[in-house]
Coordinates of C-alpha atoms in Angstrom, one line a residue:
X1 CA 48.1 -131.8 12.1
X2 CA 47.0 -128.2 12.7
X3 CA 46.9 -125.7 9.8
X4 CA 49.9 -123.4 9.8
X5 CA 49.2 -119.8 9.9
X6 CA 51.2 -118.1 6.9
X7 CA 54.3 -116.1 7.9
X8 CA 53.4 -112.4 8.2
X9 CA 49.8 -112.9 9.3
X10 CA 49.2 -110.4 12.0
X11 CA 47.6 -110.2 15.4
X12 CA 46.8 -106.8 17.3
X13 CA 45.7 -106.5 21.0
X14 CA 45.8 -104.0 23.6
X15 CA 47.8 -105.0 26.7
X16 CA 46.8 -104.5 30.3
X17 CA 49.7 -101.9 30.8
X18 CA 47.9 -99.7 28.1
X19 CA 50.4 -100.4 25.3
X20 CA 49.3 -101.9 21.9
X21 CA 51.1 -105.1 20.9
X22 CA 51.2 -106.4 17.5
X23 CA 52.5 -110.0 16.6
X24 CA 53.2 -111.9 13.6
X25 CA 54.0 -115.5 12.7
X26 CA 57.6 -115.6 11.1
X27 CA 58.1 -119.1 10.9
X28 CA 57.8 -122.5 12.7
X29 CA 59.6 -124.8 15.0
X30 CA 60.4 -128.4 14.2
X31 CA 57.1 -129.6 16.0
X32 CA 55.0 -127.1 13.8
X33 CA 54.3 -124.6 16.6
X34 CA 54.6 -120.9 15.4
X35 CA 57.6 -118.5 15.8
X36 CA 56.2 -115.0 16.8
X37 CA 57.8 -111.4 16.5
X38 CA 56.1 -108.6 18.3
X39 CA 56.1 -104.9 18.0
X40 CA 54.8 -102.4 20.7
X41 CA 53.4 -98.8 20.4
X42 CA 51.5 -96.5 22.6
X43 CA 48.6 -96.2 20.2
X44 CA 46.9 -98.4 17.7
X45 CA 47.6 -96.1 14.8
X46 CA 51.3 -96.0 15.5
X47 CA 51.2 -99.8 16.1
X48 CA 49.6 -100.5 12.7
X49 CA 52.4 -98.6 11.0
X50 CA 55.0 -100.4 12.7
X51 CA 53.1 -103.7 12.1
X52 CA 52.9 -103.1 8.3
X53 CA 56.5 -102.4 8.1
X54 CA 57.3 -105.7 10.1
X55 CA 55.2 -107.6 8.0
X56 CA 57.0 -106.4 4.8
X57 CA 60.2 -107.3 6.4
X58 CA 59.2 -110.8 7.2
X59 CA 57.1 -111.4 3.9
X60 CA 58.1 -114.7 2.3
X61 CA 60.3 -115.5 5.2
X62 CA 60.1 -118.9 7.0
X63 CA 62.5 -118.8 10.0
X64 CA 63.5 -121.9 12.2
X65 CA 63.7 -122.2 15.8
X66 CA 67.6 -121.7 15.7
X67 CA 66.4 -117.8 15.2
X68 CA 66.6 -117.6 19.0
X69 CA 70.3 -118.2 18.9
X70 CA 72.6 -115.4 20.3
X71 CA 75.0 -113.7 17.9
X72 CA 77.8 -115.3 20.0
X73 CA 76.2 -118.8 19.5
X74 CA 75.8 -118.3 15.9
X75 CA 79.3 -117.2 15.2
X76 CA 80.7 -120.4 17.1
X77 CA 78.4 -122.5 15.1
X78 CA 79.3 -120.7 11.9
X79 CA 83.2 -121.0 12.5
X80 CA 82.9 -124.6 13.5
X81 CA 80.3 -126.1 11.0
X82 CA 80.3 -123.9 8.0
X83 CA 83.8 -122.6 7.2
X84 CA 86.4 -124.2 9.3
X85 CA 87.3 -126.6 6.5
X86 CA 87.1 -124.1 3.8
X87 CA 89.6 -121.5 4.7
X88 CA 93.2 -121.5 6.0
X89 CA 94.0 -122.0 9.6
X90 CA 95.6 -118.6 9.8
X91 CA 92.3 -117.0 8.5
X92 CA 90.2 -119.1 10.8
X93 CA 92.3 -118.1 13.9
X94 CA 91.9 -114.4 12.7
X95 CA 88.2 -114.8 12.5
X96 CA 87.9 -116.6 15.9
X97 CA 90.0 -113.7 17.4
X98 CA 87.8 -111.0 15.9
X99 CA 84.6 -112.8 17.2
X100 CA 86.1 -113.2 20.8
X101 CA 87.7 -110.1 21.1
X102 CA 85.6 -107.3 19.1
X103 CA 82.1 -108.7 18.4
X104 CA 81.1 -111.1 21.3
X105 CA 81.7 -108.4 24.1
X106 CA 79.6 -106.0 22.5
X107 CA 76.7 -107.9 20.7
X108 CA 77.3 -111.6 21.5
X109 CA 74.7 -112.0 24.1
X110 CA 72.1 -110.4 21.7
X111 CA 69.6 -112.7 19.9
X112 CA 70.5 -112.9 16.2
X113 CA 67.0 -112.0 15.1
X114 CA 66.8 -108.8 17.1
X115 CA 70.1 -107.2 15.9
X116 CA 69.5 -104.3 13.8
X117 CA 71.7 -102.3 11.2
X118 CA 72.0 -99.4 13.7
X119 CA 73.4 -102.0 16.5
X120 CA 76.1 -103.2 14.0
X121 CA 76.8 -99.6 13.1
X122 CA 77.1 -98.5 16.8
X123 CA 79.6 -101.5 17.2
X124 CA 81.8 -100.4 14.5
X125 CA 81.8 -96.8 15.7
X126 CA 82.8 -98.0 19.3
X127 CA 85.5 -100.2 18.0
X128 CA 86.9 -97.6 15.9
X129 CA 87.2 -95.2 18.8
X130 CA 88.0 -97.6 21.6
X131 CA 89.5 -100.7 20.0
X132 CA 90.1 -104.0 21.2
X133 CA 87.5 -105.2 23.9
X134 CA 88.7 -107.4 26.7
X135 CA 85.6 -107.0 28.9
X136 CA 82.1 -105.5 28.0
X137 CA 82.7 -101.9 27.0
X138 CA 86.2 -101.9 28.5
X139 CA 88.6 -99.5 26.3
X140 CA 91.5 -100.8 24.6
X141 CA 93.6 -99.6 21.8
X142 CA 91.8 -97.9 19.0
X143 CA 91.4 -100.2 15.8
X144 CA 92.7 -99.3 12.4
X145 CA 90.2 -98.7 9.6
X146 CA 91.4 -101.9 8.0
X147 CA 90.8 -103.8 11.0
X148 CA 87.3 -102.5 11.2
X149 CA 86.7 -103.7 7.6
X150 CA 88.1 -107.1 8.4
X151 CA 85.5 -107.3 11.3
X152 CA 82.6 -106.2 9.0
X153 CA 83.8 -108.7 6.4
X154 CA 83.8 -111.6 8.6
X155 CA 80.5 -110.7 10.4
X156 CA 78.9 -110.1 6.8
X157 CA 79.8 -113.6 5.8
X158 CA 78.5 -115.1 8.9
X159 CA 75.2 -113.3 8.7
X160 CA 74.7 -113.9 5.1
X161 CA 74.8 -117.7 5.9
X162 CA 72.3 -116.9 8.8
X163 CA 69.9 -115.5 6.1
X164 CA 70.3 -118.6 3.9
X165 CA 69.6 -120.9 6.8
X166 CA 66.5 -119.0 7.7
X167 CA 67.6 -117.6 11.0
X168 CA 67.0 -113.9 10.1
X169 CA 65.2 -112.2 7.1
X170 CA 67.9 -109.9 6.1
X171 CA 71.6 -109.4 6.9
X172 CA 72.0 -106.3 9.2
X173 CA 75.5 -105.6 8.2
X174 CA 74.1 -104.2 4.9
X175 CA 73.6 -100.5 5.0
X176 CA 76.3 -100.0 7.6
X177 CA 79.1 -97.3 6.6
X178 CA 82.4 -99.0 6.9
X179 CA 85.8 -97.0 6.9
X180 CA 88.0 -97.3 3.9
X181 CA 91.1 -99.5 4.2
X182 CA 94.1 -97.7 5.3
X183 CA 96.7 -100.4 4.7
X184 CA 100.3 -99.6 5.6
X185 CA 102.1 -97.8 2.7
X186 CA 104.2 -100.0 0.4
X187 CA 107.8 -99.6 0.9
X188 CA 110.6 -100.7 -1.7
X189 CA 114.2 -100.8 -1.8
X190 CA 115.7 -98.5 -4.4
X191 CA 118.5 -99.6 -6.8
X192 CA 121.0 -98.0 -4.6
X193 CA 119.4 -99.7 -1.4
X194 CA 119.2 -103.1 -3.3
X195 CA 122.9 -102.7 -4.0
X196 CA 123.6 -102.1 -0.3
X197 CA 121.4 -104.9 0.8
X198 CA 123.0 -107.4 -1.7
X199 CA 126.6 -106.4 -0.4
X200 CA 125.4 -107.5 3.1
X201 CA 123.8 -110.5 2.0
X202 CA 126.7 -111.9 0.0
X203 CA 128.6 -112.2 3.4
X204 CA 125.8 -114.4 4.6
X205 CA 126.1 -117.8 2.7
X206 CA 123.3 -119.4 4.8
X207 CA 120.7 -117.0 3.7
X208 CA 121.9 -115.7 0.3
X209 CA 120.1 -118.4 -1.8
X210 CA 116.7 -117.6 0.0
X211 CA 116.8 -113.8 -0.2
X212 CA 118.2 -113.8 -3.8
X213 CA 115.3 -116.1 -4.9
X214 CA 112.9 -113.9 -3.2
X215 CA 114.1 -110.8 -4.8
X216 CA 114.2 -112.2 -8.3
X217 CA 110.6 -113.9 -8.0
X218 CA 108.4 -111.8 -5.6
X219 CA 107.0 -114.8 -4.0
X220 CA 104.8 -114.5 -0.7
X221 CA 106.7 -115.5 2.3
X222 CA 104.7 -118.7 2.7
X223 CA 105.3 -119.7 -0.8
X224 CA 109.1 -119.5 -0.8
X225 CA 109.2 -121.5 2.4
X226 CA 106.9 -124.1 0.9
X227 CA 109.1 -125.0 -2.2
X228 CA 110.2 -128.6 -2.7
X229 CA 112.9 -129.9 -5.1
X230 CA 110.0 -131.7 -6.9
X231 CA 108.6 -128.2 -7.8
X232 CA 111.9 -127.2 -9.7
X233 CA 112.5 -128.1 -13.2
X234 CA 116.1 -128.1 -13.4
X235 CA 116.1 -128.4 -17.3
X236 CA 113.8 -125.7 -18.2
X237 CA 114.5 -123.4 -15.1
X238 CA 110.7 -123.5 -14.2
X239 CA 109.5 -123.5 -10.7
X240 CA 105.9 -124.6 -9.6
X241 CA 104.4 -122.9 -6.7
X242 CA 102.0 -125.5 -5.2
X243 CA 101.7 -124.8 -1.4
X244 CA 102.3 -122.4 1.5
X245 CA 103.7 -122.6 4.8
X246 CA 102.5 -120.7 7.8
X247 CA 103.4 -120.3 11.3
X248 CA 101.2 -122.3 13.5
X249 CA 99.7 -120.7 16.6
X250 CA 101.6 -121.9 19.6
X251 CA 104.6 -122.9 17.7
X252 CA 105.6 -124.9 14.8
X253 CA 104.4 -124.6 11.0
X254 CA 101.6 -126.0 9.1
X255 CA 101.6 -126.8 5.3
X256 CA 98.6 -125.9 3.2
X257 CA 97.5 -124.5 -0.1
X258 CA 98.5 -121.2 -1.8
X259 CA 96.7 -118.1 -0.6
X260 CA 94.2 -118.2 -3.7
X261 CA 93.6 -120.4 -6.6
X262 CA 95.7 -118.2 -9.0
X263 CA 98.4 -118.6 -6.3
X264 CA 99.2 -122.0 -7.6
X265 CA 101.2 -121.2 -10.7
X266 CA 104.3 -122.0 -12.8
X267 CA 107.0 -119.2 -13.2
X268 CA 110.1 -119.1 -15.4
X269 CA 113.2 -118.3 -13.3
X270 CA 115.6 -115.8 -14.3
X271 CA 118.8 -117.6 -15.4
X272 CA 120.8 -116.6 -12.5
X273 CA 118.2 -117.8 -10.1
X274 CA 117.8 -121.2 -12.0
X275 CA 121.6 -121.7 -11.9
X276 CA 121.8 -120.8 -8.2
X277 CA 119.0 -123.5 -7.4
X278 CA 120.9 -126.0 -9.6
X279 CA 124.0 -125.6 -7.5
X280 CA 122.0 -125.7 -4.3
X281 CA 120.3 -128.7 -5.2
X282 CA 123.7 -130.6 -5.5
X283 CA 124.5 -130.4 -1.8
X284 CA 121.0 -130.5 -0.4
X285 CA 119.9 -133.4 2.0
X286 CA 116.2 -132.2 2.3
X287 CA 113.1 -132.4 0.4
X288 CA 112.6 -128.8 0.9
X289 CA 114.4 -126.2 -1.1
X290 CA 114.7 -123.9 1.9
X291 CA 114.6 -126.2 5.0
X292 CA 114.7 -125.7 8.7
X293 CA 118.5 -125.5 9.4
X294 CA 118.0 -127.6 12.6
X295 CA 115.3 -130.1 11.4
X296 CA 115.9 -130.6 7.8
X297 CA 112.6 -132.8 7.4
X298 CA 110.6 -129.5 8.0
X299 CA 110.5 -126.5 5.9
X300 CA 111.9 -123.1 6.8
X301 CA 109.6 -121.2 9.4
X302 CA 108.1 -118.0 7.8
X303 CA 108.6 -116.2 11.0
X304 CA 112.4 -117.0 10.9
X305 CA 112.7 -115.6 7.5
X306 CA 111.0 -112.5 8.8
X307 CA 113.2 -112.1 11.8
X308 CA 116.4 -112.5 9.8
X309 CA 115.3 -110.0 7.2
X310 CA 115.3 -107.5 10.2
X311 CA 118.9 -108.6 11.0
X312 CA 120.1 -108.1 7.4
X313 CA 118.5 -104.6 7.2
X314 CA 120.1 -103.5 10.5
X315 CA 123.4 -104.5 9.1
X316 CA 123.0 -102.8 5.9
X317 CA 121.6 -99.6 7.7
X318 CA 118.5 -99.8 5.6
X319 CA 114.7 -98.9 6.5
X320 CA 113.0 -101.7 8.6
X321 CA 110.7 -102.8 5.8
X322 CA 108.3 -105.8 6.0
X323 CA 109.0 -109.0 4.3
X324 CA 106.1 -108.3 1.9
X325 CA 107.8 -105.2 0.9
X326 CA 110.5 -107.5 -0.9
X327 CA 107.6 -108.6 -3.1
X328 CA 106.8 -105.0 -3.7
X329 CA 110.2 -104.1 -4.6
X330 CA 110.4 -107.2 -7.0
X331 CA 107.2 -105.9 -8.8
X332 CA 108.0 -102.3 -8.9
X333 CA 111.5 -102.8 -10.5
X334 CA 109.8 -105.5 -12.9
X335 CA 107.4 -102.8 -14.0
X336 CA 110.0 -100.0 -14.5
X337 CA 112.1 -102.4 -16.5
X338 CA 109.3 -103.1 -19.0
X339 CA 107.6 -106.2 -17.7
X340 CA 103.9 -105.8 -18.7
X341 CA 101.0 -105.9 -16.1
X342 CA 99.6 -109.2 -17.3
X343 CA 102.8 -111.2 -17.4
X344 CA 103.9 -109.6 -13.7
X345 CA 100.3 -110.6 -12.7
X346 CA 101.0 -114.3 -13.5
X347 CA 104.4 -114.2 -11.8
X348 CA 103.0 -112.7 -8.7
X349 CA 99.9 -114.9 -8.6
X350 CA 97.4 -112.3 -8.7
X351 CA 93.7 -112.8 -9.8
X352 CA 94.0 -110.7 -12.7
X353 CA 96.3 -107.9 -14.4
X354 CA 93.8 -105.2 -13.1
X355 CA 94.6 -106.1 -9.6
X356 CA 98.2 -105.7 -10.4
X357 CA 97.7 -102.3 -11.9
X358 CA 95.5 -101.1 -8.9
X359 CA 98.1 -102.3 -6.4
X360 CA 101.0 -100.5 -8.3
X361 CA 99.2 -97.4 -9.4
X362 CA 102.2 -95.2 -8.4
X363 CA 104.4 -97.0 -10.6
X364 CA 102.1 -97.3 -13.7
X365 CA 101.4 -93.6 -13.4
X366 CA 105.2 -93.0 -13.6
X367 CA 105.3 -95.3 -16.6
X368 CA 102.5 -93.5 -18.2
X369 CA 104.4 -90.2 -17.7
X370 CA 107.5 -91.5 -19.3
X371 CA 105.5 -92.9 -22.2
X372 CA 103.7 -89.5 -22.8
X373 CA 107.2 -87.8 -22.7
X374 CA 108.7 -90.5 -25.3
X375 CA 105.6 -89.8 -27.7
X376 CA 105.9 -86.2 -27.3
X377 CA 109.6 -86.4 -28.0
X378 CA 108.8 -88.4 -31.2
X379 CA 106.3 -86.0 -32.3
X380 CA 108.6 -83.0 -31.7
X381 CA 111.3 -84.7 -33.9
X382 CA 108.6 -85.0 -36.8
X383 CA 107.4 -81.5 -36.5

């Protein structure tokens, strides 16, 4: 067997067109033949500088022949072979959409080994200004900063695996400048608005139990739709959150795991909510606590819950908040009522209490201000 040249070993020559070419071995194919990378310059001195830089870049790197894959081909392989069984179906669909609509039209035909940090940055900048891409460089609607961040995080994951699989020497997404997330502002229902909402809800027996349970637990939309009677401990009033329901692309629903590991949790229900579920169970004819009204064998579709929330809000003449804002409403009122962040974190299924505090900074700031006033008043009395 022929002796392999070490990765990074350089070769310099002057081409017939007058340019200087430097070539290094960066890996080997399955049959043992070398994989080369070349750099070009007008003078030998300029070439040597470029070549030394390239040798450092590929030092201790042993690429495989799959380095010739295009970025589009690699994304397809990564999505199907590496992560399709490790993420939720909705997340996979989101990644596939970003790959098809944002990344592939701009960089999909470029070989993965030739894409630079500057190329990635140019793509981010273009997408931020021009938005969704339907054909090569056709302008669509400008993308939000949070969407650019989503594209970046997806691409960063894919190219990290490419580094691990010896397709590229380093991840070109590192060093790019990504805009800060600009998520939609949280909206909550005030105490007065909650009273108005509840008055309208009381007139709707079909949906009362569902939205009352949501407002007293703060569950994610998929979590409350995924509840089964086996999850409800009638004697203790505890509720086990074990799964999540999502709308399936093309129609229907799919049942999967909770959003995060900490999403699988047990919460102690308020007595009123526990009693409400006890009464509901007596007349239930489905395994699901909140079932599809037409097909009881199926859980309630989260999309139906979202649409009906909008109906109730219009009837109550309230702002058109998102379903997730009901979760924010619960959390905010819980904090202002004195529930500590660690306890609330467990109820909401957050990873840790610091995330809860970061998420509801506006509320904790108000609480700190009130606490300062209480302490100040206490000291005033002493003095």
